[in-house]
Every structure is written in C-alpha cells, then in structure tokens.
Amino acid sequence: MSSSAQSPRSPKSPKSPQSPTGQATSLAPAAAPAPLSATAQDAAGILPPTHWTEQPLPEEDFDDGASSLGSFNSTTASLSSSIFHYREVHGRTYHAEIGSAESWQPNDERHVEAMELVHHAIMIQLGGKLFLSPLEHDKVHKVLDIATGNGLWALDFAEEFPNAEIIGTDVTPIQPSWVPPNVKFELEDCNQEWTWPENTFDFVNLRVLAGIVNDWYALFRNAYRVTKPGGYVESYGSGAHILSDDGSLKEGSALEQWGKVFREGGKKLGRTFTIYEEDLQRKGMEAAGFVDIEFKDIKVPYGGWHADKELAESGVWWKMAIEADLDGYVNYIWNNVLGWTPEEAKAFTRHVKRDMNNPNLHGYLMARVAWGRKPE
C-alpha cells in the first residue's frame, strides 16, 4: 500500500531478558481501578463531560445499531456454564472472570458485528491478505490465533490453509458453534502462562491486543516458547495518538480527545493502548529472541477524506467499524476509568461521529504489522 513503509531485517537479537514488569501475573482478575479524579483528568488534558453536554448535540443522521448475528457458543467441550455468566457494565455485557483478564470491549452481538468490520478493515490495510509473514503452505501445519474474538481470522486462515490445524483462543466464547474440522476455539487468557508445550506451532497470530496485554515482553516470550524453530509470529498493533498532517485536527476536538482518553485509560488499567508509539512489537520480539524481524507501518485515516484511493477505502471501513458500536468502544473506559455517566459518554460519542464524518478534518492513527522468525 502506498501508506506503508517496510523496515530492513533486524540482526539476530539476544536472549529474552526479564520484562520490566516481571513474569508473575495474578490468577484473580484485578479489581476495577478507582476512576481518575477530576484533577487528574484536567492534568492529562481531558476535557470535562460538561464540555460536551453543554454544546449543541450534532444531529444523528444514521442508525449505528448492529443486526443480530445469531447464537454464539464456544466449541471447547470443557467449558462450564459459568463462562456464560457475563459481567454487565451500564447495560453492556463483558466476559466472565477468566484468569487475570479484564476486557474493555463488550462481547454482545452488537459488538461482534463491529468486530467483523474491523477484520475487513485490516484486510484492506494489508492488501487483502490475512498475514504478511513469508509462510510456505506445505510447512504450516499448526497455527495459534491469540485473542481470536469472533474467530473470523481463524476461519479465513483455515480456508486458505485447509491442511493446517488452527486454534483460536479468547477469554469470551463468542465464536460460532459450527466450524470447519480444522478449526477449534479454546478459552485462554493470553496474560497467563500459555498452556501449550514448547515448539508446538508453525505460526502464531497476535492481532488487535490494544488495552488487553499486561506485559508485552511476557507475551512475546510465551509466543517464542510455543513456536517451532523456523516458525513465525506476527503482530498487528495500533497507536493511540490521533494525528493530522495539515493541522486540521485541533487540540480539544472530540477526535483528539478520543485518543487522549484511551492513552490515559491504558495507563490507569496497566494495559497500554500506545503499542505503536512505544515500539512494543519490535522490542518484545527482539527481547524474546526472534530474528529476521520485519515490520510495515500503515496510516489509518478516520473516514474517506484521503486523496489516495486505497487509503480512502481503508478509512471508510475503519470509520464504519467504529461507528458500528461507538457506544461499546467508550462504555468501559469512559464510564469506569473516567467515571462519566452513560449520558455524558453518549454526548461525547455524538461529537466524535461528527468529527469522523467531517471531510475537512483529516485525522488518522498509525498501525504496525511486525513479524519475526524463531531461529532453527
């Protein structure tokens, strides 16, 4: 794609050091943090909710509700019925307590449809591909998809590699109950020590883990351990700074604040959203011991404003994916981390929609696809 830049191969990296946050993770989910105080929010440059509620609300000119996708169940036979006793936050459901996981994204049908659009948007960003690693069909026999979500990537990969076994893991069982014979879904928290033996997988996919991972160095150590020698690990991660090259994105605009709140929310939760800005994919891969590390940086516009046709198409799909469940994206961070009411958060989302649909506002974020090989 014309928006992308590819790095040279990295030299062989040293053995993985201890991560900055250590290896141990709690077996119990962490208690929800106390909301950021008004003083802390002001110090971070986050505008108060009254800034949005006291402004005239933009007209809502379309319905962003999602259609029903039917019933979803896990294919893992050992699942207990307690797994389906979801947490509820302001009317939206979230996964049950599994390991130390605490997802900020809902798991209800409305958000599942938004996940479908995210999958399609990323496919467009990658030129219609599911991965960028130099995989050889006859050498890919077992594949792991971490945080599989609704399972679309795993299902599409299984169709492209019909002779490979694909395992998708997540903390919430929202994957379809009917799957091809070479796919299975399992309940697993990627923040815990992974349960598979060493040298199990030919390819490990790590996609869209913003706000999920407690320790990125531990994540890549786990991935390195379970990957076979000669196998690849690939990661898609995004940033949380909304940028504009022409100055059209103003300080204090709703879209600028959107990125700022996610950055502060990640700090409060201890699970960063600034994967791109912190260069966590490259650093984590090098520290774990991967070699031949390459990456591709991608500009992701908010909306179809870009003059480049491919970037404009990518931006339209990215905007659609967010608008499909904008309330779901803000529900946990804005209400639980900032302490805003649902009504205040709703007012804010109306202003975000207006910004994303303004062709004169040229906001975008940066994303990165990084891949590396385990030495033979």
C-alpha positions as a printed NumPy array, in Angstrom:
array([[  0.   ,   0.   ,   0.   ],
       [  1.213,   3.487,  -0.68 ],
       [  0.824,   4.426,   3.003],
       [  3.229,   1.821,   4.273],
       [  6.94 ,   1.716,   4.978],
       [  8.829,  -1.528,   5.452],
       [ 11.89 ,  -1.9  ,   7.633],
       [ 15.071,  -3.772,   6.825],
       [ 15.602,  -7.111,   8.512],
       [ 16.866,  -6.888,  12.055],
       [ 20.026,  -8.679,  13.214],
       [ 19.808, -11.67 ,  15.479],
       [ 18.646, -10.491,  18.88 ],
       [ 19.909, -11.596,  22.312],
       [ 18.078, -13.964,  24.598],
       [ 14.977, -12.55 ,  26.222],
       [ 15.664, -10.538,  29.377],
       [ 13.25 , -10.248,  32.26 ],
       [ 10.457,  -7.899,  31.319],
       [ 10.174,  -4.566,  33.088],
       [  7.067,  -5.727,  34.924],
       [  8.251,  -9.247,  35.732],
       [  6.826, -12.633,  34.821],
       [  4.247, -13.296,  37.517],
       [  0.622, -12.499,  36.908],
       [ -2.201, -12.817,  39.362],
       [ -4.619, -15.697,  38.967],
       [ -7.515, -13.473,  40.027],
       [ -8.864, -10.62 ,  37.901],
       [ -7.669,  -7.27 ,  39.136],
       [-10.211,  -5.101,  40.885],
       [-11.565,  -2.293,  38.751],
       [ -9.484,   0.84 ,  39.38 ],
       [-10.967,   3.894,  41.012],
       [-11.927,   6.444,  38.34 ],
       [ -9.457,   9.183,  37.536],
       [-10.137,  12.248,  39.651],
       [-11.25 ,  15.472,  38.01 ],
       [ -7.848,  16.933,  38.904],
       [ -6.025,  14.027,  37.218],
       [ -8.217,  14.308,  34.144],
       [ -7.544,  18.03 ,  33.902],
       [ -3.789,  17.464,  34.293],
       [ -3.918,  14.949,  31.424],
       [ -5.689,  17.459,  29.188],
       [ -9.013,  15.592,  29.23 ],
       [-11.94 ,  17.969,  28.904],
       [-14.76 ,  17.558,  31.466],
       [-18.023,  15.914,  30.42 ],
       [-19.833,  19.251,  30.678],
       [-17.757,  20.455,  27.73 ],
       [-19.69 ,  18.004,  25.558],
       [-23.104,  18.   ,  27.235],
       [-23.396,  21.8  ,  27.18 ],
       [-22.643,  22.05 ,  23.482],
       [-25.451,  21.629,  20.953],
       [-25.506,  17.94 ,  20.073],
       [-24.928,  17.078,  16.406],
       [-27.809,  15.518,  14.539],
       [-27.758,  11.723,  14.387],
       [-28.336,  11.031,  10.731],
       [-27.927,   7.284,  10.715],
       [-28.556,   4.244,  12.864],
       [-25.354,   2.585,  14.109],
       [-27.105,  -0.42 ,  15.608],
       [-25.935,  -3.851,  14.614],
       [-28.14 ,  -6.611,  13.287],
       [-28.377,  -9.882,  15.143],
       [-25.717, -12.456,  14.291],
       [-27.497, -15.363,  15.896],
       [-26.403, -17.508,  18.78 ],
       [-22.708, -17.915,  19.59 ],
       [-21.193, -20.69 ,  21.65 ],
       [-17.7  , -21.95 ,  22.348],
       [-16.53 , -25.141,  20.668],
       [-14.403, -26.105,  23.667],
       [-16.122, -29.109,  25.196],
       [-14.839, -28.469,  28.686],
       [-16.474, -25.065,  29.096],
       [-18.526, -24.619,  32.229],
       [-21.892, -22.892,  32.04 ],
       [-20.461, -20.27 ,  34.386],
       [-18.423, -18.962,  31.462],
       [-21.643, -17.58 ,  30.013],
       [-22.485, -15.633,  33.191],
       [-21.215, -12.404,  31.764],
       [-20.374,  -9.229,  33.656],
       [-22.635,  -6.283,  32.871],
       [-21.498,  -2.664,  32.772],
       [-24.109,   0.005,  32.022],
       [-26.245,  -2.388,  30.017],
       [-23.424,  -3.98 ,  28.003],
       [-22.038,  -7.461,  28.676],
       [-18.375,  -8.42 ,  29.109],
       [-16.629, -11.768,  29.51 ],
       [-16.841, -13.77 ,  32.73 ],
       [-13.866, -13.81 ,  35.078],
       [-11.115, -15.853,  33.43 ],
       [ -7.567, -15.716,  34.783],
       [ -6.409, -12.112,  35.13 ],
       [ -8.24 , -10.952,  32.014],
       [-10.391,  -7.847,  32.014],
       [-11.556,  -6.866,  28.568],
       [-12.653,  -3.301,  27.895],
       [-14.666,  -4.344,  24.825],
       [-18.194,  -5.789,  25.137],
       [-18.947,  -9.326,  23.963],
       [-22.581,  -8.841,  22.949],
       [-23.971,  -9.221,  19.453],
       [-23.738,  -5.542,  18.614],
       [-20.005,  -5.523,  19.251],
       [-19.471,  -8.84 ,  17.475],
       [-20.71 ,  -7.216,  14.283],
       [-18.316,  -4.31 ,  14.829],
       [-15.512,  -6.885,  15.131],
       [-16.448,  -8.215,  11.695],
       [-15.957,  -4.759,  10.222],
       [-12.585,  -4.38 ,  11.995],
       [-11.469,  -7.677,  10.452],
       [-12.436,  -6.449,   6.99 ],
       [-10.807,  -3.052,   7.546],
       [ -7.496,  -4.67 ,   8.498],
       [ -7.689,  -6.966,   5.477],
       [ -7.941,  -3.866,   3.282],
       [ -4.964,  -2.313,   5.078],
       [ -2.946,  -5.456,   4.303],
       [ -3.886,  -5.502,   0.632],
       [ -6.469,  -8.252,   1.043],
       [ -4.086, -10.533,   2.961],
       [ -4.532, -12.268,   6.304],
       [ -0.817, -12.038,   7.145],
       [  2.454, -10.642,   5.832],
       [  4.853, -13.295,   7.154],
       [  6.584, -15.355,   4.421],
       [  4.699, -18.56 ,   5.154],
       [  5.034, -21.652,   2.957],
       [  1.816, -23.653,   2.623],
       [  3.476, -27.036,   2.878],
       [  5.274, -26.056,   6.105],
       [  2.278, -24.689,   8.032],
       [  0.615, -27.479,   9.999],
       [ -0.473, -25.918,  13.29 ],
       [ -1.474, -22.291,  13.903],
       [ -2.427, -20.304,  17.002],
       [ -4.637, -17.194,  16.888],
       [ -4.431, -15.304,  20.194],
       [ -7.449, -13.189,  21.236],
       [ -9.407, -14.529,  18.283],
       [-12.538, -12.504,  19.128],
       [-15.343, -13.62 ,  16.846],
       [-12.969, -16.074,  15.152],
       [-13.115, -14.632,  11.631],
       [ -9.345, -14.541,  11.134],
       [ -9.033, -18.186,  12.23 ],
       [-11.87 , -19.265,   9.942],
       [-10.465, -17.395,   6.94 ],
       [ -6.976, -18.762,   7.578],
       [ -8.389, -22.295,   7.797],
       [ -9.94 , -21.862,   4.364],
       [ -6.624, -20.673,   2.907],
       [ -4.683, -23.463,   4.668],
       [ -7.115, -26.429,   4.652],
       [ -4.421, -28.901,   5.743],
       [ -3.438, -26.906,   8.823],
       [ -4.995, -27.083,  12.29 ],
       [ -5.972, -23.657,  13.642],
       [ -6.622, -22.98 ,  17.334],
       [ -8.239, -19.666,  18.273],
       [ -8.21 , -18.537,  21.889],
       [-10.07 , -15.847,  23.764],
       [-11.488, -15.098,  27.202],
       [-15.044, -14.971,  25.912],
       [-16.926, -17.69 ,  23.957],
       [-18.448, -15.628,  21.145],
       [-17.174, -17.736,  18.257],
       [-19.609, -19.636,  16.018],
       [-20.583, -23.126,  17.168],
       [-20.286, -24.565,  13.661],
       [-16.722, -24.511,  12.358],
       [-14.734, -26.453,   9.761],
       [-12.952, -29.579,  11.002],
       [ -9.527, -27.912,  11.047],
       [-10.59 , -25.121,  13.466],
       [-11.251, -25.192,  17.181],
       [-11.715, -22.453,  19.759],
       [-10.477, -22.582,  23.326],
       [-10.853, -20.402,  26.391],
       [ -7.47 , -18.959,  27.323],
       [ -6.124, -15.752,  28.882],
       [ -3.058, -14.6  ,  26.964],
       [ -1.782, -12.802,  30.084],
       [ -1.251, -16.124,  31.867],
       [  1.498, -18.638,  31.107],
       [  0.403, -20.358,  27.903],
       [ -0.552, -23.996,  28.306],
       [  0.913, -25.487,  25.108],
       [  4.253, -27.322,  25.049],
       [  7.362, -25.797,  23.523],
       [  7.733, -25.873,  19.737],
       [  4.043, -26.535,  19.018],
       [  3.027, -24.009,  16.354],
       [  4.304, -23.058,  12.917],
       [  2.598, -19.656,  13.066],
       [  1.264, -17.521,  15.931],
       [ -1.037, -14.597,  15.144],
       [ -1.345, -11.699,  17.617],
       [ -3.838,  -9.147,  16.368],
       [ -5.607,  -6.117,  17.909],
       [ -4.419,  -6.504,  21.512],
       [ -4.592,  -2.819,  22.498],
       [ -5.722,  -2.412,  26.099],
       [ -5.562,  -6.18 ,  26.688],
       [ -1.951,  -7.144,  27.396],
       [ -0.46 ,  -6.675,  30.876],
       [  3.131,  -7.365,  29.812],
       [  4.184,  -7.268,  26.158],
       [  7.576,  -8.789,  26.877],
       [  5.94 , -11.782,  28.589],
       [  3.506, -12.084,  25.658],
       [  6.337, -12.463,  23.151],
       [  8.26 , -14.812,  25.472],
       [  5.204, -17.08 ,  25.525],
       [  4.871, -16.825,  21.751],
       [  8.556, -17.653,  21.284],
       [  8.345, -20.705,  23.537],
       [  5.387, -22.31 ,  21.729],
       [  6.61 , -21.522,  18.201],
       [  8.535, -24.209,  16.356],
       [ 12.082, -23.432,  15.214],
       [ 11.727, -21.781,  11.815],
       [  8.142, -20.735,  12.603],
       [  6.816, -17.174,  12.554],
       [  4.994, -14.865,  14.943],
       [  3.091, -11.874,  13.57 ],
       [  1.553,  -8.95 ,  15.441],
       [ -0.846,  -6.209,  14.314],
       [ -0.926,  -3.283,  16.719],
       [ -2.057,   0.328,  16.553],
       [ -1.284,   3.617,  18.208],
       [ -3.497,   5.883,  20.292],
       [ -2.404,   9.305,  19.08 ],
       [ -4.81 ,  10.786,  16.538],
       [ -2.718,  12.824,  14.119],
       [ -3.2  ,  15.196,  11.201],
       [ -0.517,  16.35 ,   8.771],
       [ -2.261,  19.591,   7.878],
       [ -3.254,  20.81 ,  11.347],
       [ -6.956,  20.198,  10.742],
       [ -7.259,  18.135,  13.935],
       [ -7.408,  20.737,  16.673],
       [ -6.474,  20.382,  20.326],
       [ -9.667,  19.765,  22.283],
       [-11.65 ,  18.385,  19.35 ],
       [-13.659,  15.246,  20.05 ],
       [-11.433,  13.053,  17.882],
       [ -8.262,  14.402,  19.544],
       [ -9.802,  13.712,  22.945],
       [-10.758,  10.196,  21.814],
       [ -7.102,   9.25 ,  21.524],
       [ -6.122,  11.079,  24.695],
       [ -8.697,   9.262,  26.846],
       [ -7.588,   5.855,  25.546],
       [ -3.974,   6.734,  26.343],
       [ -4.828,   7.75 ,  29.901],
       [ -7.206,   4.797,  30.283],
       [ -4.436,   2.392,  29.332],
       [ -2.146,   3.913,  31.96 ],
       [ -4.835,   3.58 ,  34.621],
       [ -5.616,  -0.033,  33.699],
       [ -1.962,  -1.032,  33.292],
       [ -2.686,  -2.27 ,  29.743],
       [ -1.419,   0.212,  27.202],
       [ -3.114,   1.388,  24.022],
       [  0.083,   3.024,  22.702],
       [  1.574,  -0.087,  21.13 ],
       [  2.853,   1.714,  18.057],
       [  4.243,   4.729,  19.916],
       [  6.109,   2.534,  22.439],
       [  7.516,   0.288,  19.676],
       [  6.406,  -2.711,  21.743],
       [  6.197,  -5.221,  18.898],
       [  9.784,  -4.82 ,  17.753],
       [ 11.162,  -4.518,  21.296],
       [  9.219,  -7.549,  22.521],
       [ 10.219,  -9.714,  19.564],
       [ 13.89 ,  -8.806,  19.826],
       [ 13.945,  -9.399,  23.595],
       [ 12.272, -12.802,  23.179],
       [ 14.897, -13.958,  20.654],
       [ 13.149, -13.7  ,  17.275],
       [ 15.298, -12.999,  14.22 ],
       [ 14.649, -11.649,  10.719],
       [ 12.203,  -9.176,  12.239],
       [ 10.393,  -7.017,   9.7  ],
       [  7.553,  -4.56 ,  10.019],
       [  5.207,  -2.49 ,   7.944],
       [  3.783,   0.82 ,   9.166],
       [  0.306,   1.764,   7.993],
       [ -1.558,   5.067,   8.046],
       [ -5.196,   4.513,   9.058],
       [ -7.451,   7.509,   8.249],
       [-10.67 ,   8.187,  10.126],
       [-13.054,   8.439,   7.196],
       [-12.721,   8.623,   3.438],
       [-11.057,  12.012,   3.178],
       [ -7.672,  10.887,   1.828],
       [ -6.808,  11.598,  -1.819],
       [ -5.185,   8.173,  -2.169],
       [ -7.905,   5.736,  -3.227],
       [ -6.626,   2.818,  -1.162],
       [ -6.228,   4.929,   1.952],
       [ -9.67 ,   6.44 ,   1.468],
       [-11.242,   2.976,   1.213],
       [ -9.336,   1.842,   4.29 ],
       [-10.524,   4.928,   6.175],
       [-14.16 ,   4.396,   5.259],
       [-14.101,   0.842,   6.576],
       [-12.244,   1.869,   9.743],
       [-14.842,   4.572,  10.397],
       [-17.672,   2.113,   9.779],
       [-16.128,  -0.374,  12.213],
       [-16.015,   2.244,  14.958],
       [-19.439,   3.693,  14.226],
       [-20.971,   0.206,  14.262],
       [-20.626,   0.256,  18.052],
       [-19.173,   3.562,  19.157],
       [-21.059,   3.316,  22.454],
       [-19.449,  -0.064,  23.102],
       [-15.944,   1.258,  22.486],
       [-16.333,   4.07 ,  25.012],
       [-18.547,   2.342,  27.593],
       [-15.882,   0.78 ,  29.808],
       [-13.097,   3.368,  29.521],
       [-15.232,   6.496,  29.776],
       [-17.588,   5.198,  32.474],
       [-15.317,   3.025,  34.619],
       [-11.989,   4.818,  34.172],
       [-13.178,   8.425,  33.886],
       [-16.3  ,   7.993,  35.986],
       [-18.578,   9.654,  33.445],
       [-22.264,   8.786,  33.323],
       [-23.615,   6.879,  30.305],
       [-25.448,  10.036,  29.246],
       [-22.233,  12.072,  29.311],
       [-20.375,   9.418,  27.34 ],
       [-23.214,   9.286,  24.812],
       [-23.   ,  13.042,  24.272],
       [-19.275,  12.706,  23.635],
       [-19.779,   9.947,  21.044],
       [-22.142,  12.177,  19.077],
       [-19.341,  14.741,  18.728],
       [-16.865,  12.006,  17.732],
       [-19.229,  10.887,  14.968],
       [-19.455,  14.424,  13.7  ],
       [-15.655,  14.69 ,  13.558],
       [-15.261,  11.36 ,  11.765],
       [-17.817,  12.416,   9.157],
       [-16.247,  15.832,   8.577],
       [-14.295,  15.616,   5.278],
       [-12.285,  18.692,   6.276],
       [-10.908,  17.016,   9.402],
       [ -8.006,  14.791,   8.325],
       [ -7.347,  12.655,  11.38 ],
       [ -5.527,   9.339,  11.281],
       [ -3.668,   6.902,  13.506],
       [ -0.644,   4.721,  12.847],
       [ -0.659,   0.93 ,  12.939],
       [  2.123,  -1.604,  12.519],
       [  2.359,  -5.19 ,  11.362],
       [  5.523,  -6.864,  12.688],
       [  6.706, -10.413,  12.09 ],
       [  9.715, -12.435,  13.137],
       [ 11.133, -15.969,  12.905],
       [ 12.233, -18.292,  15.663],
       [ 15.788, -19.469,  14.906],
       [ 16.242, -23.06 ,  13.812]])
